[in-house]
Short mmCIF file of C-alpha atoms and ligand atoms in Angstrom, two decimals:
data_model
loop_
_atom_site.label_atom_id
_atom_site.label_comp_id
_atom_site.label_asym_id
_atom_site.label_seq_id
_atom_site.Cartn_x
_atom_site.Cartn_y
_atom_site.Cartn_z
CA UNK A 1 0.10 -0.04 -0.35
CA UNK A 2 2.84 2.19 1.15
CA UNK A 3 4.38 1.56 -2.11
CA UNK A 4 1.47 1.93 -4.14
CA UNK A 5 0.57 5.59 -2.74
CA UNK A 6 4.25 6.69 -3.30
CA UNK A 7 3.99 5.51 -6.25
CA UNK A 8 0.80 7.69 -6.98
CA UNK A 9 2.31 10.40 -5.21
CA UNK A 10 5.38 10.46 -7.66
CA UNK A 11 2.83 9.99 -10.62
CA UNK A 12 1.14 13.02 -9.43
CA UNK A 13 4.74 14.99 -9.24
CA UNK A 14 5.30 14.06 -12.70
CA UNK A 15 2.07 15.06 -13.72
CA UNK A 16 2.30 18.74 -12.00
CA UNK A 17 6.03 18.79 -13.33
CA UNK A 18 4.87 18.26 -16.74
CA UNK A 19 1.85 20.45 -16.96
CA UNK A 20 3.42 23.42 -18.06
CA UNK A 21 3.59 21.40 -21.29
CA UNK A 22 3.13 24.49 -22.90
CA UNK A 23 6.17 26.46 -21.65
CA UNK A 24 8.14 23.75 -22.67
CA UNK A 25 6.70 23.75 -26.40
CA UNK A 26 7.82 27.21 -27.23
CA UNK A 27 10.43 27.59 -29.67
CA UNK A 28 13.80 26.92 -28.66
CA UNK A 29 15.97 29.89 -30.00
CA UNK A 30 20.15 29.61 -30.01
CA UNK A 31 22.96 32.21 -30.05
CA UNK A 32 24.63 32.43 -33.53
CA UNK A 33 28.35 31.99 -33.49
CA UNK A 34 30.16 35.31 -32.24
CA UNK A 35 33.49 36.04 -32.27
CA UNK A 36 33.07 39.21 -29.87
CA UNK A 37 32.74 38.52 -26.25
CA UNK A 38 29.82 39.79 -24.33
CA UNK A 39 32.18 42.64 -23.36
CA UNK A 40 32.91 43.78 -26.94
CA UNK A 41 29.31 44.20 -27.16
CA UNK A 42 29.17 46.41 -23.85
CA UNK A 43 31.78 48.72 -24.85
CA UNK A 44 30.69 48.90 -28.73
CA UNK A 45 27.23 49.90 -27.52
CA UNK A 46 28.11 52.46 -25.15
CA UNK A 47 30.48 54.34 -27.93
CA UNK A 48 27.79 54.02 -30.29
CA UNK A 49 25.41 55.26 -27.44
CA UNK A 50 27.53 58.26 -26.77
CA UNK A 51 27.03 59.30 -30.56
CA UNK A 52 23.26 58.80 -30.31
CA UNK A 53 23.00 60.92 -27.25
CA UNK A 54 24.69 63.57 -29.07
CA UNK A 55 22.90 63.56 -32.30
CA UNK A 56 19.27 62.65 -31.10
CA UNK A 57 17.30 65.26 -29.42
CA UNK A 58 15.90 63.76 -25.92
CA UNK A 59 12.47 64.35 -25.09
CA UNK A 60 12.88 65.72 -21.32
CA UNK A 61 9.92 64.77 -19.74
CA UNK A 62 10.44 62.78 -16.25
CA UNK A 63 7.28 61.25 -16.07
CA UNK A 64 7.00 59.77 -19.69
CA UNK A 65 10.63 58.80 -19.71
CA UNK A 66 9.97 56.88 -16.03
CA UNK A 67 7.20 55.27 -17.79
CA UNK A 68 8.88 53.88 -20.72
CA UNK A 69 11.74 52.73 -18.23
CA UNK A 70 9.01 51.13 -16.10
CA UNK A 71 7.68 48.97 -19.30
CA UNK A 72 11.51 48.64 -20.42
CA UNK A 73 12.64 46.97 -16.53
CA UNK A 74 9.34 44.62 -16.67
CA UNK A 75 10.42 43.40 -19.97
CA UNK A 76 14.21 42.82 -19.48
CA UNK A 77 13.47 40.84 -16.00
CA UNK A 78 11.39 38.74 -18.24
CA UNK A 79 14.57 37.46 -20.57
CA UNK A 80 14.72 34.20 -20.37
CA UNK A 81 17.79 33.21 -18.15
CA UNK A 82 19.72 31.97 -20.92
CA UNK A 83 20.00 34.70 -22.84
CA UNK A 84 20.46 37.01 -19.68
CA UNK A 85 23.95 38.82 -19.18
CA UNK A 86 24.86 40.36 -16.21
CA UNK A 87 26.95 42.82 -18.33
CA UNK A 88 24.47 44.14 -20.14
CA UNK A 89 22.62 47.20 -18.82
CA UNK A 90 19.51 48.30 -20.54
CA UNK A 91 18.67 51.86 -20.65
CA UNK A 92 15.74 53.25 -22.21
CA UNK A 93 15.71 56.91 -23.95
CA UNK A 94 12.59 58.46 -25.45
CA UNK A 95 13.84 60.31 -28.49
CA UNK A 96 11.68 63.42 -29.93
CA UNK A 97 11.57 62.27 -33.14
CA UNK A 98 7.97 61.62 -35.14
CA UNK A 99 9.20 58.56 -37.21
CA UNK A 100 7.59 55.44 -36.06
CA UNK A 101 10.72 53.59 -35.05
CA UNK A 102 13.12 52.44 -32.31
CA UNK A 103 16.67 50.90 -32.05
CA UNK A 104 19.00 49.19 -29.51
CA UNK A 105 22.58 48.82 -29.08
CA UNK A 106 24.75 46.15 -28.34
CA UNK A 107 24.80 45.48 -24.39
CA UNK A 108 21.24 47.34 -23.82
CA UNK A 109 20.98 51.16 -24.72
CA UNK A 110 17.80 51.79 -26.33
CA UNK A 111 16.32 54.34 -28.24
CA UNK A 112 12.52 54.62 -28.48
CA UNK A 113 11.05 57.20 -30.87
CA UNK A 114 8.09 59.44 -29.44
CA UNK A 115 6.24 59.06 -32.81
CA UNK A 116 6.59 55.20 -31.93
CA UNK A 117 4.71 55.68 -28.52
CA UNK A 118 2.17 57.88 -30.05
CA UNK A 119 1.47 55.42 -32.96
CA UNK A 120 0.73 52.44 -30.65
CA UNK A 121 -2.62 51.65 -30.11
CA UNK A 122 -2.36 50.17 -26.66
CA UNK A 123 0.54 49.68 -24.15
CA UNK A 124 1.15 46.02 -25.28
CA UNK A 125 1.82 47.33 -28.79
CA UNK A 126 4.98 49.68 -27.31
CA UNK A 127 6.07 47.06 -25.08
CA UNK A 128 5.85 44.59 -28.31
CA UNK A 129 8.74 47.09 -30.04
CA UNK A 130 10.60 47.08 -27.00
CA UNK A 131 10.62 43.43 -26.47
CA UNK A 132 11.40 42.80 -30.19
CA UNK A 133 14.38 45.21 -29.80
CA UNK A 134 15.58 43.81 -26.38
CA UNK A 135 15.56 40.33 -28.26
CA UNK A 136 18.15 41.59 -30.32
CA UNK A 137 20.28 42.69 -27.75
CA UNK A 138 20.14 39.67 -25.74
CA UNK A 139 20.77 37.24 -28.88
CA UNK A 140 23.24 39.52 -29.58
CA UNK A 141 22.51 40.18 -33.16
CA UNK A 142 24.80 42.78 -33.93
CA UNK A 143 28.05 40.99 -33.07
CA UNK A 144 26.79 38.02 -34.35
CA UNK A 145 25.99 39.87 -37.68
CA UNK A 146 29.48 40.99 -37.70
CA UNK A 147 30.95 37.94 -36.93
CA UNK A 148 29.24 36.73 -40.16
CA UNK A 149 31.82 38.27 -43.04
CA UNK A 150 32.31 41.13 -41.96
CA UNK A 151 29.30 42.26 -43.91
CA UNK A 152 29.26 45.84 -42.62
CA UNK A 153 32.71 46.43 -41.97
CA UNK A 154 34.23 47.33 -38.80
CA UNK A 155 33.78 51.02 -39.97
CA UNK A 156 30.24 51.49 -40.26
CA UNK A 157 29.12 48.30 -38.94
CA UNK A 158 30.41 48.53 -35.24
CA UNK A 159 29.36 52.10 -34.75
CA UNK A 160 26.03 50.69 -36.36
CA UNK A 161 25.00 47.85 -34.59
CA UNK A 162 21.90 48.49 -34.08
CA UNK A 163 18.53 46.86 -34.54
CA UNK A 164 15.60 48.99 -35.55
CA UNK A 165 11.93 47.70 -36.18
CA UNK A 166 11.92 49.43 -39.50
CA UNK A 167 14.88 48.14 -40.91
CA UNK A 168 17.58 50.73 -42.59
CA UNK A 169 18.27 52.63 -45.66
CA UNK A 170 18.37 50.44 -48.54
CA UNK A 171 21.94 49.30 -49.50
CA UNK A 172 23.15 51.62 -52.24
CA UNK A 173 21.75 54.60 -50.34
CA UNK A 174 24.91 57.12 -49.46
CA UNK A 175 25.83 57.44 -45.84
CA UNK A 176 24.69 61.08 -45.86
CA UNK A 177 21.09 59.94 -45.10
CA UNK A 178 20.34 60.55 -41.90
CA UNK A 179 21.52 58.34 -39.14
CA UNK A 180 22.43 55.71 -41.94
CA UNK A 181 25.48 54.90 -39.34
CA UNK A 182 22.79 53.26 -37.00
CA UNK A 183 20.88 51.88 -39.32
CA UNK A 184 21.60 48.39 -39.73
CA UNK A 185 19.41 45.79 -41.68
CA UNK A 186 19.04 42.31 -39.81
CA UNK A 187 18.34 39.16 -41.99
CA UNK A 188 15.08 37.65 -41.91
CA UNK A 189 16.69 34.86 -39.83
CA UNK A 190 17.36 37.14 -36.83
CA UNK A 191 13.97 39.22 -37.40
CA UNK A 192 12.30 36.38 -36.89
CA UNK A 193 14.21 35.20 -33.65
CA UNK A 194 13.77 38.58 -32.24
CA UNK A 195 9.80 38.41 -33.14
CA UNK A 196 9.77 34.97 -31.31
CA UNK A 197 12.14 35.99 -28.28
CA UNK A 198 10.07 39.08 -28.13
CA UNK A 199 6.95 37.17 -27.78
CA UNK A 200 8.22 35.15 -25.04
CA UNK A 201 9.46 38.00 -23.29
CA UNK A 202 5.97 39.58 -23.99
CA UNK A 203 4.15 36.67 -22.28
CA UNK A 204 6.19 36.60 -19.46
CA UNK A 205 5.70 40.30 -18.79
CA UNK A 206 2.08 39.52 -18.59
CA UNK A 207 1.75 40.89 -22.34
CA UNK A 208 -0.48 39.22 -24.75
CA UNK A 209 2.28 38.34 -27.43
CA UNK A 210 -0.09 39.24 -30.12
CA UNK A 211 0.18 42.93 -29.47
CA UNK A 212 3.64 42.38 -30.99
CA UNK A 213 2.32 41.16 -34.24
CA UNK A 214 -0.80 43.94 -33.44
CA UNK A 215 2.30 46.58 -34.05
CA UNK A 216 3.18 45.45 -37.31
CA UNK A 217 -0.28 45.94 -38.83
CA UNK A 218 -0.36 49.41 -37.04
CA UNK A 219 2.72 50.21 -38.90
CA UNK A 220 1.51 48.95 -41.99
CA UNK A 221 -1.73 51.34 -41.41
CA UNK A 222 0.21 54.23 -40.48
CA UNK A 223 2.69 54.05 -43.21
CA UNK A 224 0.04 54.11 -45.80
CA UNK A 225 0.14 50.59 -46.83
CA UNK A 226 3.12 51.68 -48.64
CA UNK A 227 5.73 51.49 -46.08
CA UNK A 228 8.73 51.62 -48.95
CA UNK A 229 11.92 49.98 -47.86
CA UNK A 230 10.43 48.52 -44.75
CA UNK A 231 8.09 46.31 -46.36
CA UNK A 232 10.27 45.67 -49.48
CA UNK A 233 13.26 44.61 -47.56
CA UNK A 234 11.51 42.75 -44.20
CA UNK A 235 9.16 39.90 -43.69
CA UNK A 236 5.98 41.31 -44.79
CA UNK A 237 4.21 41.96 -41.40
CA UNK A 238 1.12 39.69 -41.99
CA UNK A 239 3.85 36.93 -42.44
CA UNK A 240 5.31 38.31 -38.81
CA UNK A 241 2.03 38.42 -37.24
CA UNK A 242 1.10 34.86 -38.38
CA UNK A 243 4.38 33.62 -36.88
CA UNK A 244 4.03 35.61 -33.80
CA UNK A 245 0.66 34.18 -33.38
CA UNK A 246 1.43 30.75 -33.74
CA UNK A 247 4.24 31.08 -31.09
CA UNK A 248 1.61 32.80 -28.60
CA UNK A 249 -0.38 29.69 -28.75
CA UNK A 250 2.45 28.10 -27.07
CA UNK A 251 2.83 30.28 -24.52
CA UNK A 252 1.01 31.01 -21.24
CA UNK A 253 0.77 34.89 -20.67
CA UNK A 254 1.20 36.31 -16.93
CA UNK A 255 -1.10 38.01 -15.15
CA UNK A 256 -0.44 41.54 -16.00
CA UNK A 257 0.03 44.38 -13.28
CA UNK A 258 0.12 47.08 -16.52
CA UNK A 259 -2.33 49.40 -16.11
CA UNK A 260 -3.75 50.74 -19.26
CA UNK A 261 -4.11 54.30 -17.77
CA UNK A 262 -0.48 55.04 -17.81
CA UNK A 263 -0.35 54.49 -21.18
CA UNK A 264 -3.41 56.63 -22.41
CA UNK A 265 -1.95 59.56 -20.15
CA UNK A 266 1.33 59.71 -21.54
CA UNK A 267 -0.29 59.60 -25.08
CA UNK A 268 -2.49 62.17 -24.26
CA UNK A 269 0.69 64.46 -22.74
CA UNK A 270 2.62 63.85 -26.08
CA UNK A 271 -0.02 64.82 -28.31
CA UNK A 272 -0.21 67.77 -26.55
CA UNK A 273 3.37 68.78 -27.10
CA UNK A 274 4.63 70.44 -30.38
CA UNK A 275 4.96 68.52 -32.90
CA UNK A 276 8.24 66.17 -33.18
CA UNK A 277 10.81 66.69 -36.13
CA UNK A 278 11.69 63.67 -38.25
CA UNK A 279 14.85 61.97 -37.82
CA UNK A 280 15.63 63.67 -41.48
CA UNK A 281 14.68 67.29 -40.13
CA UNK A 282 16.84 66.47 -36.98
CA UNK A 283 19.94 65.33 -39.12
CA UNK A 284 19.33 68.78 -40.97
CA UNK A 285 19.54 70.97 -38.22
CA UNK A 286 22.67 69.51 -37.04
CA UNK A 287 21.61 69.85 -33.52
CA UNK A 288 24.34 67.92 -31.02
CA UNK A 289 22.91 68.36 -27.76
CA UNK A 290 19.76 66.66 -26.32
CA UNK A 291 17.19 69.08 -26.18
CA UNK A 292 13.79 69.39 -24.43
CA UNK A 293 10.53 70.55 -26.06
CA UNK A 294 10.69 74.21 -26.20
CA UNK A 295 14.32 74.46 -27.23
CA UNK A 296 14.00 73.01 -30.36
CA UNK A 297 15.46 75.54 -32.65
CA UNK A 298 18.84 77.01 -31.76
CA UNK A 299 19.64 80.91 -32.65
CA UNK A 300 21.87 80.98 -36.14
CA UNK A 301 25.71 81.61 -35.25
CA UNK A 302 27.28 82.00 -38.96
CA UNK A 303 31.24 81.48 -38.71
CA UNK A 304 32.97 84.50 -37.42
CA UNK A 305 35.64 83.83 -40.26
CA UNK A 306 38.40 84.61 -37.75
CA UNK A 307 40.15 81.68 -37.59
CA UNK A 308 43.58 80.97 -35.91
CA UNK A 309 46.60 79.46 -37.60
CA UNK A 310 46.24 75.32 -37.16
CA UNK A 311 48.62 74.48 -33.91
CA UNK A 312 51.55 72.81 -35.15
CA UNK A 313 50.99 70.14 -32.21
CA UNK A 314 48.34 67.45 -33.01
CA UNK A 315 46.17 65.56 -31.08
CA UNK A 316 45.16 61.97 -32.08
CA UNK A 317 41.52 61.38 -32.51
CA UNK A 318 39.79 57.47 -32.88
CA UNK A 319 36.67 58.06 -34.78
CA UNK A 320 34.01 55.71 -35.89
CA UNK A 321 34.57 53.87 -32.73
CA UNK A 322 37.86 53.02 -33.43
CA UNK A 323 37.58 52.12 -37.07
CA UNK A 324 39.93 55.22 -38.02
CA UNK A 325 42.82 56.76 -36.32
CA UNK A 326 44.02 60.32 -37.15
CA UNK A 327 45.75 63.08 -35.73
CA UNK A 328 44.65 66.67 -36.15
CA UNK A 329 45.57 70.35 -34.88
CA UNK A 330 45.10 70.70 -30.88
CA UNK A 331 43.25 73.95 -31.44
CA UNK A 332 40.38 72.23 -33.29
CA UNK A 333 37.43 70.81 -32.36
CA UNK A 334 35.66 67.47 -33.57
CA UNK A 335 31.82 67.66 -33.89
CA UNK A 336 30.09 64.68 -34.99
CA UNK A 337 27.32 65.98 -37.47
CA UNK A 338 24.52 63.34 -38.59
CA UNK A 339 26.88 60.21 -39.89
CA UNK A 340 30.24 62.38 -40.53
CA UNK A 341 32.97 63.75 -38.05
CA UNK A 342 34.00 67.28 -38.72
CA UNK A 343 37.27 68.86 -37.13
CA UNK A 344 37.14 72.66 -36.98
CA UNK A 345 38.98 75.48 -35.67
CA UNK A 346 37.19 78.08 -33.49
CA UNK A 347 35.63 80.69 -35.85
CA UNK A 348 35.43 78.00 -38.91
CA UNK A 349 31.75 76.85 -38.11
CA UNK A 350 28.57 78.01 -37.06
CA UNK A 351 25.31 77.43 -37.72
CA UNK A 352 22.80 79.46 -40.54
CA UNK A 353 19.12 79.39 -41.49
CA UNK A 354 18.95 76.33 -38.88
CA UNK A 355 22.02 74.58 -41.16
CA UNK A 356 25.55 73.63 -39.89
CA UNK A 357 27.91 75.78 -42.12
CA UNK A 358 31.73 74.81 -41.97
CA UNK A 359 33.99 77.28 -43.79
CA UNK A 360 37.59 75.81 -42.40
CA UNK A 361 37.87 72.03 -41.35
CA UNK A 362 38.24 68.72 -42.48
CA UNK A 363 35.52 65.85 -42.32
CA UNK A 364 35.39 62.27 -42.52
CA UNK A 365 32.67 59.57 -43.39
CA UNK A 366 31.60 56.48 -44.89
CA UNK A 367 29.20 56.40 -48.02
CA UNK A 368 27.28 53.31 -48.89
CA UNK A 369 27.84 52.37 -52.43
CA UNK A 370 27.00 49.58 -55.05
CA UNK A 371 29.78 51.06 -57.14
CA UNK A 372 32.87 48.64 -56.69
CA UNK A 373 34.81 50.85 -58.91
CA UNK A 374 36.76 53.87 -57.21
CA UNK A 375 36.23 56.56 -59.51
CA UNK A 376 32.52 55.86 -60.21
CA UNK A 377 31.69 55.26 -56.29
CA UNK A 378 33.52 59.01 -56.03
CA UNK A 379 31.47 60.57 -58.71
CA UNK A 380 28.32 59.55 -57.03
CA UNK A 381 29.58 60.99 -53.84
CA UNK A 382 30.25 63.81 -55.74
CA UNK A 383 26.94 64.16 -57.47
CA UNK A 384 25.00 63.69 -53.87
CA UNK A 385 27.10 66.50 -52.61
CA UNK A 386 26.26 68.50 -55.14
CA UNK A 387 22.78 68.09 -54.80
CA UNK A 388 20.59 70.97 -54.23
CA UNK A 389 24.32 72.97 -54.21
CA UNK A 390 24.51 74.53 -58.20
CA UNK A 391 27.62 76.38 -57.21
CA UNK A 392 29.66 72.82 -56.60
CA UNK A 393 32.03 72.44 -59.77
CA UNK A 394 34.48 69.52 -60.13
CA UNK A 395 37.83 70.09 -61.10
CA UNK A 396 39.07 67.00 -61.58
CA UNK A 397 41.03 64.01 -59.40
CA UNK A 398 43.84 62.30 -59.35
CA UNK A 399 45.55 59.07 -57.62
CA UNK A 400 47.17 59.02 -54.33
CA UNK A 401 47.02 56.72 -51.21
CA UNK A 402 45.54 56.61 -47.79
CA UNK A 403 46.18 54.56 -45.04
CA UNK A 404 48.19 52.34 -47.70
CA UNK A 405 45.37 51.99 -50.27
CA UNK A 406 44.92 53.33 -53.36
CA UNK A 407 42.86 56.71 -53.18
CA UNK A 408 41.37 59.62 -55.19
CA UNK A 409 42.41 63.13 -54.56
CA UNK A 410 39.55 65.38 -56.29
CA UNK A 411 39.57 69.20 -55.90
CA UNK A 412 36.19 71.22 -56.15
CA UNK A 413 35.29 74.63 -56.05
CA UNK A 414 31.94 75.77 -54.44
CA UNK A 415 30.45 79.05 -53.23
CA UNK A 416 29.94 79.15 -49.06
CA UNK A 417 26.33 79.19 -48.70
CA UNK A 418 26.22 80.82 -45.40
CA UNK A 419 29.18 83.39 -46.39
CA UNK A 420 28.91 83.59 -50.21
CA UNK A 421 32.80 83.25 -50.26
CA UNK A 422 34.30 80.94 -52.85
CA UNK A 423 36.22 78.15 -51.20
CA UNK A 424 38.17 75.00 -52.12
CA UNK A 425 36.81 71.72 -51.27
CA UNK A 426 39.18 68.79 -51.53
CA UNK A 427 38.07 65.32 -51.56
CA UNK A 428 40.17 62.07 -50.82
CA UNK A 429 38.25 58.89 -51.48
CA UNK A 430 39.05 55.09 -50.83
CA UNK A 431 37.42 51.72 -50.59
CA UNK A 432 36.84 50.11 -47.47
CA UNK A 433 37.12 46.09 -47.40
CA UNK A 434 33.33 45.91 -47.89
CA UNK A 435 32.93 48.39 -50.60
CA UNK A 436 31.91 51.28 -48.93
CA UNK A 437 33.54 54.53 -49.82
CA UNK A 438 35.50 56.24 -46.95
CA UNK A 439 36.31 59.86 -47.48
CA UNK A 440 38.04 62.89 -46.25
CA UNK A 441 36.69 66.55 -47.26
CA UNK A 442 38.58 69.48 -46.51
CA UNK A 443 37.34 73.00 -46.66
CA UNK A 444 39.00 75.98 -46.84
CA UNK A 445 37.91 79.65 -48.25
CA UNK A 446 39.83 79.96 -51.96
CA UNK A 447 43.40 81.38 -51.70
CA UNK A 448 43.62 80.66 -48.02
CA UNK A 449 46.95 78.63 -47.88
CA UNK A 450 47.51 78.27 -44.46
CA UNK A 451 45.44 74.65 -43.85
CA UNK A 452 47.25 73.41 -46.55
CA UNK A 453 50.12 71.66 -44.35
CA UNK A 454 47.63 70.67 -41.59
CA UNK A 455 45.44 69.05 -44.29
CA UNK A 456 48.48 67.04 -45.59
CA UNK A 457 49.61 66.19 -42.17
CA UNK A 458 45.92 64.91 -41.23
CA UNK A 459 45.41 62.96 -44.34
CA UNK A 460 49.21 61.53 -43.81
CA UNK A 461 48.27 60.31 -40.21
CA UNK A 462 44.95 58.61 -41.40
CA UNK A 463 44.80 55.08 -40.33
CA UNK A 464 41.79 52.84 -41.25
CA UNK A 465 41.62 49.34 -39.12
CA UNK A 466 38.61 47.66 -41.19
ZN1 LIG B 1 14.33 43.61 -35.69
#
C-alpha cells in the first residue's frame, strides 16, 4: 500500500511538473556563432550610445521617461535566463522624433522614438516593439552579424550595430542619409528570432504576445500600406503576425500588472506637445545636444571667419568607434554631424538658417555605394554632395594613397552658402574592405593657403582599421 501510495504520489508529481507543457513547447532559440566577447557588445554599444546621445534630441519629460523605463525594466526581467547577461545594462531613452521607430545598441542602450509611442494603440504594442529590440540585444545579433563575414565592416558596422524595428536605408544609398550609421538591417532569420523571443518575453512580462504582431499591422496602416523599404526588405507584417500568433499559442501569458491608464496619460501628454521633427529634419538641423521640447531651435550663429592658424601640435583622435585613427591640430575640435565627423578650428564653423556651416576644417565619413569602381563611386559621392547645391564644381581628380591604399584626390570649388565666399573643397576617397567608400573632405576659403600643410599632415596620419 505504502509503495502504491508513493507511486501515485510520484506520478502526481510527474504530472504536475509536466503540466506547463505549453511552456516547454515554445520555440527554442540559440545564439549564433560570435567571435566577439560579451564585453565587446557592452563596449561597442556604449560608444555608439555616446554618439546617439549627442545626435538625437531626447525628450525631457521625467514622467514619460520614467514610464518607458518601467515598461522596459519589466521586459528585461522577463528575458529567459539563458539570454541574460550580467554585463548588459539596459537603458531606455525617448527620442523626440516623429518617425515610428525604435532601435537598440549592443549591450542594452535603447532609443524609443516618441512617434512610436504615439502610434501604438496599446501599451502592449509599444512593449512589443521594445521586447523585439531587447531580443536583438539579448541574442547579441549585432556582433553575431558582424562575425558573419564582416558584412558591414568595422567602420560602419560596429558604430552601427543597432536593430531597428523598421529596418534601414536600402543598400546603395549614401551614408549622408540621416543616421545611416545607426541603421543596420538584420537578416530575416534574425528578425524572426527577435519576434519569437520578443513574444516569449512579452508573455512572461504579462503582455499578450500578439500585441507585437498587432504593432506591425499598426505600422503598416500608419505608413499608408506602402511602407517603402521596410515592406520590401523585411518579412511582411502579415507573415510576422502569423508567426507571432503561432508562437503565442504555445505561451502562457502571466497575469499582468500593467495599467492601461498610464499609457493613455502618456499618449495624451505627448499629443499636447509641439509636433516632433522627423529624423531627417533632426539630421539637417545639425543639433548636437539633447534638447527639450521648448529649445528645438538654436539661434543662428554663423562662422566668424576669424580663424586661428592650425597648431603645430597634433592630437590623436579615434573616430567611427576605433575604425579610424587620425591626428588633428590640437586647437581644433571634433563635431559629430549626422553620420560624418568634422574637425574644425574656432570661428570656422557655425550655423545659418538652421543648417550647420563649415568654412574651415576637415570631415570624415563613409558612404554606402553599390559601385565597386573607385572612380565611379567617387563620382556618385560628388553628385550627392552637389544635390541642391548648384555652386559645386568638380575640378578633376588624381590618384593618391590613403592609409596605404589606393585613393582618389579630387579638387572641387564651391560658393559657401552662408558667407557667399568662394571656397576650395578637397575630397579624398578610398574603398573599405566591404566596398563602402571612406572619404575625407577639407574646406577652406579660396586662396587661403594657411591650412594646406595641416590638411596634408592630417591626410598622412589617417589609419583605417577595417
Ligand atoms: Zn528587428
